[in-house]
């Protein structure tokens, strides 16, 4: 599959056209940002890990009945995906209090919820991805009621699957962010990526952070954490 013109460059990935109007190539970078792009850096080898991890997990999710944009891995950093128009909602599922939840509601990090929470942000960098509920999403015409129901259903199914998978790897899935897209026929599929950039992953025994919080919080050992989480995943494929 030939890479044609670059269509888009995001914070962590570039997207290219292909000969097929329904397919795109995603190219994962080592660039890392946080706090809506205010903090910038590089995590050596991150692009390779995020590409491979996201693909392995999406292939498994697809088998478990959640449709995704994943088609085929082309190289260490490049993947062929179905072209979607992204629903401008960031969906965050949380199993344990951390990050903005802990800050907003005054709950210490690490408090385990009896059941997972779901929240939506309006995917809009200029506005700083503001938190919204499904009524706001409908008022803003970001998605239809049926699409929101599908997105919620898939998101909780992704959580059930990922929580169990990471548990087998000795990792606690704290929270994660998903994005969905519409195929040309309107079908909703899981898009974007599932990686340590978009998830909080803690060592189940020690509680050590094995994700992008090490970069966000200047904790050091960032590359090592990405390598460790990837090797845990590879041992359980
Ligand atoms: P938060 O606690 O900062 O709201 O983050 C919740 C989860 O979402 C966490 O796993 C990191 C992920 N996330 C992203 O993938 N992109 C973002 O822009 C933000 C703010 C969080
Ligand atoms: N990548 C996001 C940004 O640059 C935020 C994050 O992951 O913390 O804003």
Tab-separated table of C-alpha atoms and ligand atoms in Angstrom:
chain	number	residue	atom	x	y	z
A	1	UNK	CA	0.000	0.000	0.000
A	2	UNK	CA	1.575	3.262	-1.119
A	3	UNK	CA	1.842	6.306	1.140
A	4	UNK	CA	0.547	9.384	-0.692
A	5	UNK	CA	0.150	12.962	0.502
A	6	UNK	CA	0.201	13.852	4.195
A	7	UNK	CA	-3.332	14.788	5.240
A	8	UNK	CA	-2.761	15.725	8.838
A	9	UNK	CA	-0.131	15.986	11.533
A	10	UNK	CA	-1.243	15.622	15.133
A	11	UNK	CA	0.747	15.740	18.361
A	12	UNK	CA	1.796	12.084	18.227
A	13	UNK	CA	0.948	10.863	14.715
A	14	UNK	CA	0.928	11.806	11.063
A	15	UNK	CA	-1.796	10.625	8.709
A	16	UNK	CA	-1.313	9.944	4.995
A	17	UNK	CA	-3.648	9.222	2.096
A	18	UNK	CA	-3.323	5.974	0.126
A	19	UNK	CA	-4.497	4.845	-3.349
A	20	UNK	CA	-7.676	3.641	-1.682
A	21	UNK	CA	-10.032	6.466	-0.624
A	22	UNK	CA	-11.319	4.313	2.260
A	23	UNK	CA	-7.853	3.632	3.752
A	24	UNK	CA	-5.213	5.800	5.433
A	25	UNK	CA	-1.720	5.253	6.781
A	26	UNK	CA	-0.935	6.378	10.319
A	27	UNK	CA	2.711	7.070	11.201
A	28	UNK	CA	3.545	7.177	14.924
A	29	UNK	CA	6.089	9.775	16.142
A	30	UNK	CA	8.248	9.847	19.276
A	31	UNK	CA	6.965	13.366	20.074
A	32	UNK	CA	5.176	13.731	23.365
A	33	UNK	CA	3.073	16.618	24.620
A	34	UNK	CA	1.045	17.230	27.731
A	35	UNK	CA	-1.293	19.884	29.115
A	36	UNK	CA	-2.768	20.667	25.702
A	37	UNK	CA	0.625	20.981	24.045
A	38	UNK	CA	2.191	23.288	26.685
A	39	UNK	CA	4.787	20.694	27.651
A	40	UNK	CA	6.759	19.216	24.776
A	41	UNK	CA	9.347	16.471	24.586
A	42	UNK	CA	10.450	13.265	22.977
A	43	UNK	CA	10.158	9.719	24.254
A	44	UNK	CA	12.673	7.646	22.265
A	45	UNK	CA	11.056	4.551	20.772
A	46	UNK	CA	7.526	5.563	21.830
A	47	UNK	CA	6.179	5.612	18.265
A	48	UNK	CA	7.165	1.986	17.710
A	49	UNK	CA	5.706	0.853	21.035
A	50	UNK	CA	2.435	2.773	20.666
A	51	UNK	CA	1.954	1.538	17.108
A	52	UNK	CA	2.550	-2.088	18.009
A	53	UNK	CA	0.635	-1.992	21.293
A	54	UNK	CA	-2.383	-0.273	19.795
A	55	UNK	CA	-2.466	-2.741	16.914
A	56	UNK	CA	-2.176	-5.830	19.137
A	57	UNK	CA	-4.936	-4.565	21.426
A	58	UNK	CA	-7.247	-3.493	18.586
A	59	UNK	CA	-6.837	-6.850	16.851
A	60	UNK	CA	-7.898	-8.551	20.088
A	61	UNK	CA	-10.809	-6.158	20.584
A	62	UNK	CA	-11.970	-6.746	17.021
A	63	UNK	CA	-12.048	-10.505	17.790
A	64	UNK	CA	-14.024	-9.843	20.937
A	65	UNK	CA	-16.666	-7.987	18.887
A	66	UNK	CA	-15.676	-4.312	19.090
A	67	UNK	CA	-15.165	-2.926	15.563
A	68	UNK	CA	-11.991	-0.858	15.103
A	69	UNK	CA	-10.220	1.113	12.387
A	70	UNK	CA	-7.248	-1.310	12.405
A	71	UNK	CA	-6.479	-3.045	9.105
A	72	UNK	CA	-2.824	-4.096	9.070
A	73	UNK	CA	0.573	-3.134	10.455
A	74	UNK	CA	2.870	-1.962	7.654
A	75	UNK	CA	6.096	-1.296	9.552
A	76	UNK	CA	7.395	-0.556	13.036
A	77	UNK	CA	5.733	2.866	13.039
A	78	UNK	CA	3.151	2.643	10.267
A	79	UNK	CA	-0.313	1.111	10.169
A	80	UNK	CA	-3.022	0.879	7.566
A	81	UNK	CA	-6.359	1.969	9.016
A	82	UNK	CA	-9.884	2.505	7.769
A	83	UNK	CA	-10.635	6.136	7.003
A	84	UNK	CA	-13.047	7.605	9.526
A	85	UNK	CA	-14.396	10.983	10.397
A	86	UNK	CA	-13.559	11.324	14.056
A	87	UNK	CA	-16.464	11.933	16.439
A	88	UNK	CA	-15.166	14.988	18.349
A	89	UNK	CA	-15.609	13.352	21.746
A	90	UNK	CA	-12.840	12.012	23.956
A	91	UNK	CA	-14.275	9.176	26.013
A	92	UNK	CA	-12.574	8.527	29.338
A	93	UNK	CA	-13.248	5.394	31.362
A	94	UNK	CA	-11.913	5.228	34.914
A	95	UNK	CA	-11.629	2.269	37.259
A	96	UNK	CA	-9.521	4.022	39.897
A	97	UNK	CA	-9.278	7.708	40.862
A	98	UNK	CA	-6.295	9.522	39.323
A	99	UNK	CA	-5.340	12.608	37.341
A	100	UNK	CA	-8.047	15.171	36.649
A	101	UNK	CA	-10.692	13.121	38.501
A	102	UNK	CA	-8.652	13.243	41.710
A	103	UNK	CA	-8.030	16.969	41.296
A	104	UNK	CA	-11.588	17.914	40.352
A	105	UNK	CA	-13.360	15.916	43.056
A	106	UNK	CA	-10.693	15.904	45.780
A	107	UNK	CA	-10.286	12.120	45.790
A	108	UNK	CA	-6.798	10.693	46.472
A	109	UNK	CA	-5.187	8.819	43.604
A	110	UNK	CA	-5.649	5.085	43.957
A	111	UNK	CA	-9.202	4.989	45.344
A	112	UNK	CA	-10.869	2.055	43.563
A	113	UNK	CA	-14.402	2.604	42.239
A	114	UNK	CA	-17.167	0.054	42.755
A	115	UNK	CA	-18.011	0.443	39.084
A	116	UNK	CA	-16.236	2.235	36.248
A	117	UNK	CA	-17.085	5.854	35.385
A	118	UNK	CA	-17.434	7.321	31.921
A	119	UNK	CA	-16.899	10.933	30.936
A	120	UNK	CA	-16.787	12.849	27.693
A	121	UNK	CA	-14.632	15.789	26.655
A	122	UNK	CA	-15.268	17.949	23.626
A	123	UNK	CA	-12.252	17.261	21.384
A	124	UNK	CA	-11.307	20.867	20.702
A	125	UNK	CA	-7.760	22.062	21.409
A	126	UNK	CA	-8.696	25.774	21.268
A	127	UNK	CA	-11.191	25.256	24.074
A	128	UNK	CA	-8.852	22.919	25.993
A	129	UNK	CA	-11.028	19.791	25.531
A	130	UNK	CA	-13.757	20.840	28.003
A	131	UNK	CA	-15.627	18.184	29.954
A	132	UNK	CA	-19.242	17.711	28.810
A	133	UNK	CA	-22.151	15.340	29.291
A	134	UNK	CA	-24.157	13.519	26.646
A	135	UNK	CA	-26.842	16.247	26.584
A	136	UNK	CA	-24.169	18.834	25.777
A	137	UNK	CA	-22.829	16.521	23.068
A	138	UNK	CA	-26.336	16.319	21.551
A	139	UNK	CA	-26.858	20.106	21.799
A	140	UNK	CA	-23.543	20.646	20.020
A	141	UNK	CA	-24.527	17.982	17.432
A	142	UNK	CA	-21.279	16.105	18.049
A	143	UNK	CA	-23.106	12.757	17.730
A	144	UNK	CA	-26.631	11.333	17.515
A	145	UNK	CA	-28.349	9.682	20.496
A	146	UNK	CA	-27.856	6.254	18.882
A	147	UNK	CA	-24.148	6.963	18.284
A	148	UNK	CA	-23.685	8.009	21.916
A	149	UNK	CA	-25.315	4.784	23.099
A	150	UNK	CA	-23.060	2.729	20.794
A	151	UNK	CA	-19.976	4.626	21.961
A	152	UNK	CA	-20.858	4.053	25.646
A	153	UNK	CA	-21.536	0.353	25.048
A	154	UNK	CA	-18.263	-0.182	23.151
A	155	UNK	CA	-16.280	1.845	25.715
A	156	UNK	CA	-17.418	-0.310	28.648
A	157	UNK	CA	-16.749	-3.452	26.597
A	158	UNK	CA	-13.241	-2.179	25.828
A	159	UNK	CA	-12.765	-1.593	29.560
A	160	UNK	CA	-13.882	-5.126	30.487
A	161	UNK	CA	-11.536	-6.567	27.893
A	162	UNK	CA	-8.515	-4.370	28.678
A	163	UNK	CA	-8.885	-4.669	32.452
A	164	UNK	CA	-8.779	-8.473	32.211
A	165	UNK	CA	-5.954	-8.453	29.658
A	166	UNK	CA	-3.726	-6.085	31.650
A	167	UNK	CA	-4.447	-8.020	34.842
A	168	UNK	CA	-2.938	-11.125	33.214
A	169	UNK	CA	0.150	-8.996	32.522
A	170	UNK	CA	0.439	-7.963	36.180
A	171	UNK	CA	-0.796	-4.464	35.361
A	172	UNK	CA	-3.699	-2.480	36.819
A	173	UNK	CA	-5.726	-0.510	34.279
A	174	UNK	CA	-6.502	2.757	36.081
A	175	UNK	CA	-8.109	4.757	33.261
A	176	UNK	CA	-7.878	5.421	29.537
A	177	UNK	CA	-9.140	7.627	26.736
A	178	UNK	CA	-10.815	6.393	23.555
A	179	UNK	CA	-11.845	8.070	20.321
A	180	UNK	CA	-14.393	6.770	17.851
A	181	UNK	CA	-14.956	7.493	14.176
A	182	UNK	CA	-17.575	7.027	11.491
A	183	UNK	CA	-16.821	4.959	8.395
A	184	UNK	CA	-18.208	6.287	5.089
A	185	UNK	CA	-21.418	4.276	5.692
A	186	UNK	CA	-21.812	5.779	9.170
A	187	UNK	CA	-20.710	2.696	11.137
A	188	UNK	CA	-19.084	3.644	14.453
A	189	UNK	CA	-15.645	2.077	15.013
A	190	UNK	CA	-12.942	2.488	17.633
A	191	UNK	CA	-10.194	4.739	16.195
A	192	UNK	CA	-7.080	6.660	17.308
A	193	UNK	CA	-4.869	4.545	19.602
A	194	UNK	CA	-4.710	2.564	22.832
A	195	UNK	CA	-1.280	3.055	24.345
A	196	UNK	CA	0.611	4.236	27.443
A	197	UNK	CA	0.029	7.780	26.064
A	198	UNK	CA	-3.716	7.339	26.445
A	199	UNK	CA	-3.954	4.979	29.441
A	200	UNK	CA	-2.822	4.884	33.060
A	201	UNK	CA	-1.143	1.551	33.725
A	202	UNK	CA	0.249	0.702	37.162
A	203	UNK	CA	2.328	-2.305	38.129
A	204	UNK	CA	-0.151	-4.490	40.028
A	205	UNK	CA	2.332	-5.341	42.802
A	206	UNK	CA	4.315	-2.155	43.333
A	207	UNK	CA	1.939	0.491	41.966
A	208	UNK	CA	4.773	1.831	39.810
A	209	UNK	CA	3.516	4.010	36.962
A	210	UNK	CA	4.202	2.452	33.541
A	211	UNK	CA	2.666	5.185	31.363
A	212	UNK	CA	2.860	8.774	30.180
A	213	UNK	CA	2.337	10.200	33.674
A	214	UNK	CA	6.113	9.682	34.085
A	215	UNK	CA	6.551	12.286	31.324
A	216	UNK	CA	3.685	14.559	32.435
A	217	UNK	CA	5.018	14.618	36.019
A	218	UNK	CA	8.777	14.645	35.267
A	219	UNK	CA	9.296	11.372	37.109
A	220	UNK	CA	12.127	10.057	34.910
A	221	UNK	CA	12.412	6.515	33.605
A	222	UNK	CA	9.937	7.282	30.817
A	223	UNK	CA	11.529	5.180	28.046
A	224	UNK	CA	12.096	2.329	30.516
A	225	UNK	CA	8.430	2.361	31.542
A	226	UNK	CA	7.246	2.198	27.910
A	227	UNK	CA	9.667	-0.674	27.231
A	228	UNK	CA	8.527	-2.501	30.372
A	229	UNK	CA	4.826	-2.243	29.565
A	230	UNK	CA	5.466	-3.413	25.993
A	231	UNK	CA	7.416	-6.450	27.207
A	232	UNK	CA	4.570	-7.313	29.619
A	233	UNK	CA	2.139	-7.179	26.704
A	234	UNK	CA	4.350	-9.271	24.435
A	235	UNK	CA	4.648	-11.970	27.100
A	236	UNK	CA	0.846	-12.356	27.084
A	237	UNK	CA	-0.043	-12.275	23.400
B	1	LIG	P1	-7.005	12.817	33.043
B	1	LIG	O1	-7.050	12.209	34.414
B	1	LIG	O2	-5.899	13.783	32.856
B	1	LIG	O3	-8.348	13.399	32.656
B	1	LIG	O4	-6.716	11.630	32.008
B	1	LIG	C1	-7.540	10.498	31.941
B	1	LIG	C2	-6.964	9.514	30.939
B	1	LIG	O5	-7.038	10.004	29.627
B	1	LIG	C3	-5.509	9.155	31.172
B	1	LIG	O6	-5.344	7.758	30.962
B	1	LIG	C4	-4.753	9.920	30.129
B	1	LIG	C5	-5.745	10.058	29.013
B	1	LIG	N1	-5.647	11.333	28.310
B	1	LIG	C6	-5.388	11.339	26.953
B	1	LIG	O7	-5.240	10.296	26.325
B	1	LIG	N2	-5.344	12.546	26.309
B	1	LIG	C7	-5.523	13.727	26.940
B	1	LIG	O8	-5.454	14.780	26.307
B	1	LIG	C8	-5.793	13.706	28.356
B	1	LIG	C9	-5.984	14.982	29.115
B	1	LIG	C10	-5.843	12.485	28.992
B	2	LIG	N1	-1.431	14.740	24.685
B	2	LIG	C1	-2.230	15.704	25.341
B	2	LIG	C2	-1.756	17.119	25.091
B	2	LIG	O1	-0.705	17.428	24.612
B	2	LIG	C3	-2.420	15.593	26.806
B	2	LIG	C4	-1.933	14.458	27.622
B	2	LIG	O2	-1.800	13.343	27.158
B	2	LIG	O3	-1.719	14.704	28.825
B	2	LIG	O4	-2.434	18.008	25.429
